[in-house]
Amino acid sequence: MAIPRVVVLSKRPKGRFRDRTLSITSMMSGAVYLPVIGLWISGVLLTSQVLADPLSQPKIAPSRDVVTSHSTVVEQVQQFEQDGVRIEFSLRPVETNKGHQEAQVGETALAQFSLRDARTGQPLLLGRPKAWMNARLSETVAGERTCTDKIRSMASGQFGSRPDVDLNSYAIVTLNHDKTITFINPHVAFSPTKLEHIISLPGIGTDWLLTKDGRFLYVTLSDEGAIAVIDTTTYRLITTIATGAGSRPTRLVLQPNGRAIWVGLDGTAQVVALDPETHSVTKTIVVGEGPHALAFSEDSAYLAVANGMSNTVSLIDLRTISVRATIAVGRTPVALSYGNAAKRFYVGSLNDSVMTVIDPAAHSQVSTISTQPGVVALRFEPTGRFAVVVNQLENKISIVDTATNGIIGSTAVVKDPDQVTFTERYAYVRGIESEKFSLIDLADLRKGKPAPVDIQAGQHAPSSVPDQLGIADMIVPAPEGNAVLVANAPDQTLYFYQEGMMAPMGTFSNYKRIPRGILVLDRSLKEVAPGVYRAPVTFTKAGRYDVPLLIDRPRMMHCFQAVVGESTSGVSTAAAPKPPLVRTDFGTEPILTKIPTALTFTLIDAQTKQPISGLRDVQVLVFEPPGSWQQRHHAREVEPGRYTVMQSFPHAGEYRVMVQTVSGHLRYAQGTAVVQQVVSATPYSEKQMQREEGLRH
């Protein structure tokens, strides 16, 4: 179905008006970019602080293991004391009404650490601890020195020491043009292995959201009339929810209490509710004609749905799950948000000069605010009092104070702005026709005196790939709290920008994929109360786990333990298919530089021990540590189960060779790198090579 288009008015330089046709979809999307030379990020965003203070001589307290024998059940709450600090650790299921108190495979549990004064019991603010969880390989109780080694290993960031559960890191997730979702780990210490997972979708993703616990990722597939559901724990597409041919599911929002996900069906006059537990449609409600924008009241009592072609807002009472009122608004309402301070819905119209204010308790319009045509986005800054209104035609933003329902200030920003994102201190505005983004201090914005600074964020404007403009966010806050991640579509690159800088600090490759959206999958520990840190975790295998913990100041380390039970609700705990074994014919003898050499290897089934034939996606990664030089090849099968690539090495040195086949359940991160020594070729060898090449031709 063609993207709906509307006609809006824009001023000529001389003050006259001309018709300008804009895509509703493109007006709510875009990207940013800048020419940055030599921007590289180390990838160790977390571990630099951990490793700055050497672990070689840590201060160790006497061992106080909670587990006293192999058969003893680990206590629900474990304690450890050192230097007047008491640390409590617990692991409990989120839902305690299922007849069990222990964490189980396939269910979300909460890992919690509490830091208190050992004498008074008062909370201690010592900074966020760092912790990991690793399934034990044996039932031997870990000693203190072993615990120190575990922490040093986990903090290194290398794939060989990756934990089963990392309570400190986050993943960058991108929604891509080629029907894929990629998971990128920014904490890995060497570049060839930052790409952790790729998920194929049944269609091109339009918009997406994470459930409250981060366990499931819902992706709308507008062209397919379906919604994909991704399990972020197992990195698998677990189901697709059909919404009907031509329904065009587009925007989706999570109810504040987490009980439902609502999706606007832009090809119809309907919205649907999804159950995040059963992943099914539970309710269909008739509203006005789409495209639809959706917003909730803070208390989950009301859902407002803007109906772009009907010029109305449908107010849905979530207690009765029915439309309570249909309210007329300006022409083509495409921007909708809820102000927590005013407890009102604010509606911006693309083709009108009015913003409508709706009181959900009164079920009616209570005020209007004069604007200009061209409003495409509207969001509230963190206090919930001030709304930032993005006008794409005027290339500006305006600030609405909901205490007075008036505009208190406006400013020009990057060309063709379409999105605004907030951190605690700044607003970020991106523009479709600009390779920059505008950065605005929120302190100035709240005074009605915004002073934007344009920051370079790429080499090409998003409009250079117009067919890839989407509606998902392309600038998102990083968990650090003072940084953002910027996705640049035409350059297929992600930028890490830290506040206070005049350029991004570094980049992440999106591996030749055009991003149409970016989000952060954050499972790190967060302070939920003074001195109390908590993170949701989900386990894929049962057993006993070591839980190494590190606190920087005062320096403290300890390994707690946890037990994860088998699932009692039917969740499969079967082990994933074992990756094949790789038997190489290289690595034992040096290879000469600049001479094409066959790197041949055999893939063997881990269970049957037989060669695996017919794999069409076998890839080989060749790199020289730390990864500044690398090449990738598709291998061809020369005999049943036997594969080869031709490789020429540029200079003498020590190289690493790794093998991957996704269909064979082997990824670079799972295998062992083969070390290949390369020595300089003699002049005679080079001449001989040239002579042999001449004879062939």
XYZ file of C-alpha atoms in Angstrom:
697
model
C 0.000 0.000 0.000
C 1.346 3.423 -0.848
C 2.357 5.682 2.022
C -0.390 8.252 2.623
C 0.661 11.744 1.663
C -0.795 15.085 2.633
C -0.478 18.605 1.307
C 0.831 21.257 3.657
C 1.765 24.895 3.236
C 5.267 26.301 3.526
C 6.523 29.837 3.114
C 8.629 31.082 0.256
C 11.465 33.450 1.176
C 9.305 36.370 -0.004
C 6.444 35.386 2.268
C 4.211 33.695 -0.299
C 2.924 30.211 0.145
C 3.437 27.187 -2.023
C 2.113 23.635 -1.875
C 4.499 21.094 -0.506
C 3.700 17.393 -0.411
C 5.152 15.464 2.504
C 4.999 11.817 3.464
C 3.517 11.323 6.891
C 5.968 8.500 7.454
C 8.991 10.511 6.373
C 7.927 13.416 8.538
C 8.195 11.214 11.567
C 11.617 9.830 10.797
C 15.062 10.653 9.502
C 18.719 10.370 10.489
C 21.847 12.330 11.257
C 25.492 12.151 10.268
C 28.913 13.832 10.188
C 32.384 13.511 8.692
C 34.495 12.243 11.546
C 38.060 11.232 10.728
C 39.723 8.561 12.797
C 36.877 8.049 15.248
C 37.336 4.693 16.890
C 35.902 3.436 20.108
C 37.760 0.876 22.182
C 34.588 -1.028 22.957
C 35.542 -1.264 26.613
C 33.002 1.242 27.948
C 32.593 -0.632 31.204
C 35.890 -2.354 31.921
C 38.189 0.663 31.734
C 37.067 1.704 35.201
C 37.264 -1.819 36.538
C 40.783 -2.437 35.267
C 42.140 0.998 36.129
C 42.705 -0.216 39.694
C 44.805 -3.406 39.392
C 43.301 -6.583 40.766
C 46.625 -8.250 41.297
C 46.704 -7.478 45.048
C 43.102 -7.084 46.154
C 42.106 -6.746 49.744
C 40.588 -10.122 50.595
C 38.380 -10.864 53.558
C 38.222 -14.336 55.084
C 36.047 -16.722 53.145
C 32.435 -16.765 54.322
C 30.808 -19.060 51.796
C 27.102 -19.573 52.401
C 27.252 -23.036 50.878
C 28.736 -25.424 53.428
C 28.425 -28.653 51.480
C 27.612 -29.801 47.987
C 24.101 -30.854 48.913
C 23.127 -27.756 50.904
C 20.531 -25.532 49.272
C 21.741 -21.990 48.742
C 19.954 -19.589 51.116
C 17.399 -17.135 49.767
C 19.411 -14.176 51.109
C 23.185 -14.373 51.458
C 25.385 -11.941 53.385
C 29.034 -10.926 53.304
C 30.794 -8.390 55.554
C 34.065 -6.546 55.180
C 35.392 -3.251 56.591
C 32.059 -2.415 58.186
C 30.085 -2.993 54.987
C 27.382 -5.641 54.797
C 26.405 -6.879 51.340
C 23.232 -8.888 50.895
C 22.468 -10.845 47.721
C 19.192 -12.448 46.727
C 17.727 -14.052 43.613
C 13.954 -14.404 43.514
C 11.379 -14.990 40.760
C 9.342 -11.969 39.713
C 6.133 -13.955 40.084
C 6.002 -15.720 43.442
C 2.458 -17.020 42.954
C 3.455 -20.048 40.896
C 4.158 -22.328 43.842
C 7.940 -21.991 43.951
C 10.338 -19.517 45.547
C 13.482 -20.273 43.572
C 14.493 -18.913 40.180
C 13.615 -21.255 37.328
C 14.630 -21.698 33.728
C 12.605 -19.553 31.331
C 11.133 -17.246 33.989
C 12.280 -13.737 34.844
C 13.994 -13.405 38.218
C 15.382 -10.397 40.080
C 19.010 -10.347 41.168
C 19.432 -7.847 44.011
C 22.385 -6.500 45.971
C 21.930 -4.392 49.092
C 24.821 -2.360 50.565
C 24.417 -1.429 54.249
C 26.389 -0.328 57.248
C 27.150 -3.523 59.190
C 26.559 -1.827 62.564
C 23.569 0.453 61.960
C 21.926 -1.228 58.998
C 21.683 2.101 57.159
C 22.035 2.116 53.342
C 25.476 2.943 51.964
C 25.943 4.898 48.749
C 29.129 3.306 47.420
C 28.307 3.478 43.724
C 26.849 0.799 41.504
C 28.500 -2.589 42.081
C 29.644 -4.761 39.191
C 28.468 -8.360 39.081
C 28.277 -11.390 36.825
C 26.667 -14.845 36.937
C 28.342 -17.995 35.664
C 27.090 -21.577 35.665
C 29.483 -23.721 37.689
C 31.460 -26.398 35.936
C 31.806 -28.465 39.111
C 30.400 -28.639 42.635
C 33.636 -27.527 44.274
C 33.049 -24.411 46.378
C 34.954 -21.505 44.848
C 37.842 -20.193 46.946
C 38.632 -16.515 47.401
C 41.570 -16.577 44.991
C 39.381 -18.254 42.399
C 36.838 -15.489 42.942
C 39.518 -12.864 42.270
C 40.510 -14.631 39.074
C 36.877 -14.798 37.982
C 36.402 -11.061 38.445
C 39.588 -10.231 36.578
C 38.516 -12.534 33.769
C 34.978 -11.129 33.551
C 36.215 -7.537 33.575
C 38.573 -8.165 30.648
C 35.740 -7.967 28.097
C 37.143 -10.799 25.964
C 34.831 -13.386 24.449
C 36.760 -16.252 25.991
C 35.713 -15.034 29.437
C 32.119 -14.008 28.762
C 29.715 -14.761 31.646
C 26.399 -16.543 31.284
C 24.706 -13.424 32.683
C 26.349 -9.988 32.622
C 24.756 -7.613 35.123
C 26.755 -4.597 33.914
C 26.525 -4.358 30.159
C 23.987 -3.502 27.510
C 23.497 -4.335 23.865
C 22.863 -1.952 20.983
C 19.989 -3.261 18.872
C 19.286 -2.072 15.332
C 16.241 -2.583 13.118
C 17.549 -2.918 9.565
C 16.490 -2.514 5.949
C 17.282 -6.135 5.030
C 14.627 -7.681 7.305
C 17.063 -8.254 10.151
C 17.661 -7.194 13.737
C 21.274 -7.020 14.901
C 22.566 -7.167 18.480
C 25.889 -5.388 18.941
C 27.949 -5.636 22.132
C 29.821 -2.349 22.710
C 31.816 -3.783 25.619
C 33.843 -6.368 23.717
C 37.511 -5.501 23.696
C 38.347 -6.295 20.075
C 36.408 -5.225 17.030
C 35.785 -8.347 14.888
C 33.331 -9.794 17.408
C 31.056 -6.913 18.418
C 28.215 -8.339 16.312
C 26.712 -10.959 18.623
C 23.415 -11.995 17.048
C 21.383 -11.505 13.884
C 17.669 -12.292 13.738
C 15.840 -12.586 10.433
C 12.320 -11.173 10.247
C 9.443 -12.178 7.916
C 9.379 -8.591 6.617
C 10.853 -5.120 7.040
C 10.340 -3.785 10.549
C 8.498 -0.480 11.011
C 8.399 0.256 14.748
C 9.258 -1.682 17.899
C 9.252 -1.758 21.688
C 10.591 -3.795 24.585
C 8.410 -5.232 27.332
C 8.931 -3.863 30.822
C 11.423 -6.546 31.846
C 13.262 -6.386 28.504
C 12.490 -10.033 27.831
C 10.456 -9.616 24.633
C 10.841 -7.298 21.668
C 7.712 -6.573 19.580
C 8.260 -5.428 15.980
C 5.521 -4.230 13.631
C 5.780 -5.475 10.039
C 3.481 -3.072 8.215
C 3.773 -4.589 4.746
C 3.168 -8.095 6.068
C 0.167 -7.255 8.277
C 1.878 -8.869 11.251
C 3.800 -8.271 14.473
C 6.971 -10.240 15.212
C 7.859 -11.256 18.776
C 11.550 -11.731 19.646
C 12.831 -13.432 22.798
C 15.859 -11.298 23.746
C 17.159 -14.003 26.078
C 17.460 -16.715 23.443
C 17.685 -14.285 20.480
C 14.949 -16.097 18.599
C 11.830 -15.133 16.705
C 9.256 -17.016 18.759
C 6.046 -16.057 16.961
C 4.331 -13.660 14.577
C 0.905 -12.210 15.305
C -1.248 -11.719 12.205
C -3.374 -8.562 12.108
C -4.869 -9.088 8.650
C -3.986 -8.280 5.052
C -3.794 -4.541 4.478
C -4.056 -3.747 8.199
C -0.587 -2.125 8.268
C 0.321 -2.331 11.986
C 2.659 0.588 12.600
C 3.037 2.399 15.909
C 2.878 0.454 19.151
C 2.984 1.500 22.816
C 3.293 -0.345 26.123
C 0.607 0.268 28.725
C 2.318 1.885 31.775
C 1.299 -0.985 34.068
C 2.774 -3.445 31.556
C -0.462 -5.398 31.101
C -0.976 -4.804 27.392
C 0.661 -3.593 24.198
C -1.485 -1.458 21.908
C -0.904 -1.267 18.170
C -2.355 1.150 15.636
C -3.505 -0.488 12.402
C -2.870 2.334 9.939
C -4.603 0.579 7.058
C -7.854 0.381 9.027
C -9.909 2.348 11.544
C -8.813 0.036 14.363
C -6.334 -0.480 17.177
C -5.578 -3.839 18.810
C -4.419 -4.883 22.267
C -1.837 -7.644 22.703
C -1.225 -9.795 25.779
C 2.553 -9.701 26.509
C 2.345 -13.116 28.189
C 0.448 -15.088 25.546
C 1.582 -12.909 22.596
C -1.923 -12.813 21.176
C -4.574 -10.245 20.243
C -6.995 -9.797 23.130
C -9.069 -6.839 21.947
C -9.870 -4.939 18.750
C -11.397 -1.467 19.029
C -12.863 0.645 16.235
C -11.504 4.221 16.122
C -11.027 6.747 13.293
C -9.071 6.302 10.063
C -5.288 6.076 10.406
C -2.422 6.710 10.481
C -2.546 6.443 14.255
C -0.473 7.914 17.074
C -1.022 6.527 20.592
C -0.370 7.746 24.142
C -1.372 6.614 27.650
C -2.297 8.537 30.749
C 0.213 7.941 33.521
C -2.194 5.842 35.594
C -3.084 3.481 32.698
C -6.697 4.659 32.907
C -6.911 6.100 29.385
C -5.446 5.520 25.939
C -5.663 8.353 23.419
C -5.525 7.463 19.721
C -4.959 10.187 17.118
C -6.693 9.386 13.817
C -4.752 11.136 11.054
C -7.329 10.978 8.264
C -10.403 11.476 10.462
C -9.014 14.553 12.271
C -10.129 13.140 15.605
C -8.780 11.644 18.803
C -10.446 8.531 20.237
C -10.308 8.428 24.035
C -10.374 4.801 25.212
C -11.292 4.032 28.824
C -9.004 1.130 29.748
C -11.174 0.137 32.695
C -14.054 -0.744 30.389
C -11.906 -1.218 27.249
C -14.204 0.962 25.190
C -14.167 4.331 23.418
C -15.359 6.909 25.938
C -15.252 9.938 23.612
C -14.327 10.972 20.073
C -12.884 14.493 20.058
C -12.409 16.710 16.991
C -8.901 18.180 16.635
C -6.845 19.995 13.980
C -6.281 18.623 10.491
C -4.004 15.558 10.263
C -3.123 14.920 13.912
C 0.156 12.996 13.881
C 1.814 14.125 17.146
C 0.379 13.026 20.485
C 1.794 12.948 24.014
C 0.664 12.978 27.660
C 1.898 15.609 30.112
C 2.306 14.095 33.569
C 2.384 17.475 35.305
C -0.824 18.786 33.716
C -2.464 15.356 33.407
C -3.579 16.258 29.903
C -3.128 14.896 26.388
C -1.539 17.293 23.861
C -2.233 16.820 20.148
C -0.193 18.421 17.346
C -1.593 18.681 13.808
C 0.464 18.513 10.643
C -1.858 20.594 8.457
C -3.326 23.024 10.940
C -2.279 25.933 13.137
C -3.692 24.636 16.391
C -2.622 22.261 19.151
C -5.427 20.635 21.095
C -5.389 19.970 24.859
C -7.613 17.116 26.090
C -8.592 16.385 29.682
C -9.157 12.613 29.944
C -11.153 12.977 33.168
C -13.555 15.411 31.463
C -13.508 13.388 28.209
C -13.230 16.588 26.198
C -11.060 19.347 24.780
C -10.219 21.962 27.422
C -7.847 24.292 25.575
C -6.065 25.055 22.317
C -2.602 26.482 21.597
C -1.772 28.414 18.435
C 1.002 26.874 16.345
C 2.001 26.776 12.683
C 1.374 24.008 10.129
C 4.104 21.392 9.998
C 4.076 19.839 13.495
C 5.346 16.253 13.186
C 6.518 15.345 16.704
C 5.705 16.281 20.295
C 7.421 14.965 23.410
C 7.738 15.962 27.058
C 11.103 16.528 28.716
C 11.888 14.487 31.873
C 9.944 16.658 34.363
C 6.752 16.173 32.349
C 5.905 19.883 32.426
C 7.433 21.240 29.217
C 6.519 19.872 25.788
C 8.898 20.197 22.850
C 6.991 20.631 19.590
C 8.895 19.821 16.378
C 7.848 21.745 13.262
C 9.402 20.258 10.150
C 8.256 22.923 7.685
C 9.558 25.808 9.770
C 12.784 23.969 10.755
C 12.225 24.836 14.391
C 11.081 23.623 17.785
C 8.758 25.375 20.221
C 8.429 24.920 23.982
C 4.997 24.667 25.568
C 4.651 25.291 29.317
C 1.690 23.162 30.393
C 1.257 25.289 33.515
C -0.005 28.118 31.286
C -0.723 26.184 28.056
C 1.306 28.696 26.108
C 4.442 28.696 23.966
C 7.289 30.255 25.971
C 10.033 30.039 23.341
C 11.094 28.815 19.912
C 14.366 28.309 18.054
C 15.672 27.166 14.685
C 17.237 23.704 14.575
C 18.677 21.331 11.962
C 16.913 21.234 8.596
C 13.682 19.196 8.313
C 13.594 18.092 11.975
C 11.412 15.103 12.736
C 12.405 13.558 16.074
C 13.363 14.725 19.564
C 14.999 12.640 22.315
C 15.945 13.527 25.901
C 18.569 12.686 28.472
C 18.464 14.173 31.968
C 20.284 17.317 30.812
C 19.788 17.741 27.081
C 17.335 17.552 24.216
C 18.481 16.049 20.902
C 16.767 16.983 17.637
C 17.574 15.250 14.379
C 16.800 16.451 10.855
C 16.100 14.541 7.654
C 18.009 17.037 5.515
C 21.003 17.396 7.828
C 24.030 15.310 8.728
C 23.978 16.986 12.159
C 21.763 16.973 15.235
C 20.835 19.936 17.424
C 21.794 19.751 21.103
C 19.822 21.915 23.564
C 20.453 22.362 27.299
C 17.223 21.573 29.155
C 17.920 24.262 31.743
C 17.748 26.863 28.968
C 14.803 25.150 27.347
C 12.736 25.296 30.552
C 13.387 29.039 30.756
C 12.036 29.454 27.252
C 15.484 30.404 25.938
C 16.744 27.355 24.020
C 20.209 27.818 22.480
C 20.898 24.862 20.167
C 24.381 23.712 19.199
C 24.642 21.611 16.030
C 26.838 18.510 16.385
C 28.184 16.671 13.368
C 26.971 13.078 13.302
C 27.792 11.575 9.944
C 28.753 12.203 6.364
C 25.331 12.089 4.698
C 21.862 13.344 5.562
C 19.138 10.730 6.072
C 17.327 12.001 2.985
C 20.068 10.470 0.811
C 18.300 7.109 1.355
C 14.670 8.330 1.237
C 13.191 4.862 0.836
C 14.669 3.882 4.223
C 13.173 6.692 6.301
C 11.159 5.138 9.102
C 9.357 6.152 12.280
C 11.434 4.375 14.949
C 13.815 6.485 17.042
C 17.259 7.047 15.542
C 18.754 8.761 18.622
C 18.432 6.981 21.988
C 19.936 7.622 25.449
C 22.791 5.353 26.499
C 22.594 3.727 29.963
C 25.517 5.880 31.120
C 22.967 8.686 31.496
C 25.136 11.364 29.897
C 25.428 10.001 26.384
C 23.369 8.956 23.374
C 23.661 6.537 20.486
C 22.932 7.948 17.032
C 22.043 5.684 14.086
C 23.039 7.017 10.676
C 21.158 5.224 7.901
C 23.087 6.190 4.742
C 26.479 5.546 6.345
C 25.389 2.284 8.008
C 27.092 3.451 11.176
C 26.216 4.020 14.841
C 27.749 6.891 16.796
C 28.451 7.154 20.515
C 28.160 10.771 21.652
C 29.022 11.849 25.199
C 27.603 15.124 26.444
C 30.007 18.034 26.558
C 31.890 16.967 23.442
C 31.782 18.703 20.070
C 31.870 15.420 18.158
C 30.998 11.773 18.836
C 33.612 9.816 20.769
C 33.467 6.774 18.528
C 31.577 4.592 16.101
C 30.161 1.110 15.777
C 29.708 -0.557 12.427
C 26.245 -1.816 11.540
C 27.866 -4.405 9.282
C 26.735 -3.013 5.909
C 23.117 -2.795 7.023
C 21.008 0.355 6.843
C 19.505 1.030 10.297
C 15.847 2.033 10.423
C 15.743 2.172 14.220
C 17.988 1.833 17.260
C 17.362 0.921 20.892
C 19.353 -0.144 23.926
C 18.753 -3.499 25.610
C 19.858 -2.678 29.161
C 20.001 -5.417 31.778
C 22.554 -3.748 34.049
C 22.071 -3.256 37.783
C 20.027 -0.154 38.623
C 19.589 1.582 41.967
C 15.934 1.075 42.941
C 16.306 2.405 46.504
C 19.205 3.919 48.470
C 21.973 1.307 48.426
C 19.781 -1.299 46.680
C 20.655 -2.432 43.154
C 18.505 -4.747 41.071
C 18.447 -6.286 37.588
C 16.070 -8.709 35.840
C 17.653 -11.960 34.647
C 16.408 -14.957 32.696
C 18.194 -18.298 32.636
C 18.369 -20.837 29.849
C 19.848 -23.669 31.927
C 19.411 -24.964 35.453
C 22.142 -25.527 38.015
C 24.359 -23.760 40.496
C 25.832 -20.375 39.562
C 28.754 -18.376 40.912
C 27.949 -14.674 41.348
C 31.208 -12.654 41.465
C 30.730 -9.129 42.862
C 33.113 -6.162 42.710
C 32.840 -2.824 44.537
C 35.421 -0.186 43.652
C 35.488 1.962 46.809
C 36.179 0.526 49.298
C 37.729 -2.296 47.292
C 35.632 -5.397 47.939
C 35.215 -8.690 46.119
C 33.152 -11.728 46.880
C 31.589 -14.670 45.065
C 28.017 -15.402 46.084
C 26.155 -18.415 44.757
C 22.704 -19.007 43.318
C 20.639 -22.020 42.358
C 18.373 -22.067 39.315
C 15.774 -24.807 39.170
C 14.372 -26.708 36.236
C 11.206 -25.268 34.772
C 7.921 -26.469 36.253
C 5.854 -24.701 33.584
C 6.929 -26.699 30.550
C 9.772 -24.484 29.353
C 12.252 -26.597 27.441
C 15.644 -26.876 29.095
C 17.128 -28.948 26.334
C 20.582 -27.848 25.375
C 20.982 -25.907 22.172
C 22.411 -27.803 19.225
C 26.126 -28.313 19.697
C 28.315 -26.401 17.260
C 30.417 -28.505 14.907
C 34.069 -29.258 15.529
C 36.571 -27.570 13.224
C 39.556 -29.650 12.122
C 42.103 -27.481 10.314
C 44.865 -28.311 7.857
C 46.742 -25.109 8.682
C 48.269 -23.429 11.707
C 51.124 -25.867 12.269
C 53.522 -24.572 9.623
C 54.374 -20.946 8.683
C 52.866 -19.460 5.536
C 54.680 -17.073 3.187
C 53.533 -13.484 2.740
C 51.861 -12.244 -0.438
C 51.398 -15.766 -1.841
C 47.768 -16.968 -2.133
C 47.447 -20.014 0.102
C 44.556 -22.427 0.604
C 43.214 -22.517 4.167
C 41.348 -25.816 4.291
C 39.346 -27.269 7.166
C 36.755 -29.938 7.913
C 33.508 -29.390 9.845
C 32.603 -32.403 11.971
C 29.298 -33.103 13.730
C 29.940 -32.926 17.502
C 27.715 -35.955 18.202
C 28.130 -38.286 15.235
C 31.741 -37.272 14.535
C 30.928 -37.336 10.808
C 31.812 -34.552 8.322
C 29.005 -32.050 7.734
C 28.342 -31.559 4.049
C 26.194 -29.095 2.131
C 26.624 -25.988 4.293
C 26.273 -22.873 2.131
C 27.025 -20.168 4.704
C 30.488 -21.155 5.928
C 32.550 -18.030 6.511
C 36.147 -17.462 7.514
C 37.447 -14.442 9.435
C 41.183 -13.725 9.211
C 42.584 -10.927 11.356
C 45.793 -9.687 12.888
C 45.395 -8.815 16.595
C 44.180 -6.444 17.874
C 41.987 -6.354 14.759
C 43.298 -3.410 12.745
C 43.677 -5.704 9.694
C 41.017 -8.260 8.846
C 39.397 -10.033 5.900
C 36.310 -12.215 5.591
C 35.607 -14.896 2.989
C 32.846 -17.326 2.047
C 34.302 -20.824 1.997
C 33.537 -23.343 -0.755
C 33.133 -27.072 -0.230
C 35.840 -29.044 -2.076
C 34.999 -32.466 -0.631
C 32.132 -33.680 1.579
C 32.504 -31.699 4.796
C 35.791 -30.170 3.668
C 35.862 -26.399 2.978
C 38.510 -23.975 1.783
C 39.294 -20.300 1.157
C 42.257 -18.673 -0.593
C 44.110 -16.165 1.543
C 47.079 -13.864 0.948
C 48.745 -12.232 3.964
C 50.128 -8.674 3.532
C 53.120 -8.958 5.848
C 54.843 -11.217 8.333
C 53.263 -11.671 11.747
C 50.916 -13.765 13.840
C 47.344 -13.970 12.503
C 44.124 -15.506 13.803
C 41.673 -17.554 11.717
C 38.087 -18.243 12.828
C 35.189 -20.140 11.215
C 31.458 -19.427 11.333
C 28.317 -21.103 9.969
C 25.027 -19.789 11.342
C 22.985 -22.651 9.898
C 25.420 -25.069 11.528
C 25.031 -23.332 14.926
C 28.620 -22.121 15.013
C 29.495 -18.455 15.401
C 32.842 -16.746 15.630
C 32.256 -16.101 19.328
C 31.866 -19.848 20.045
C 34.904 -21.128 18.238
C 38.603 -21.085 18.952
C 40.885 -18.939 16.844
C 43.640 -20.837 15.034
C 46.997 -19.080 15.268
C 48.780 -18.898 11.902
C 52.386 -17.740 11.655
C 53.265 -15.812 8.492
C 56.865 -15.211 7.417
C 58.369 -13.038 4.692
C 58.647 -14.645 1.282
C 62.108 -14.786 -0.323
C 62.631 -12.938 -3.605
C 62.935 -16.345 -5.262
C 59.506 -17.371 -3.936
C 57.891 -14.218 -5.274
C 59.504 -14.653 -8.699
C 58.469 -18.284 -8.732
C 54.893 -17.284 -7.935
C 54.887 -14.742 -10.758
C 56.304 -17.283 -13.188
C 53.670 -19.858 -12.217
C 50.936 -17.291 -12.614
C 52.274 -16.498 -16.107
C 52.216 -20.145 -17.096
C 48.578 -20.432 -16.016
C 47.572 -17.561 -18.255
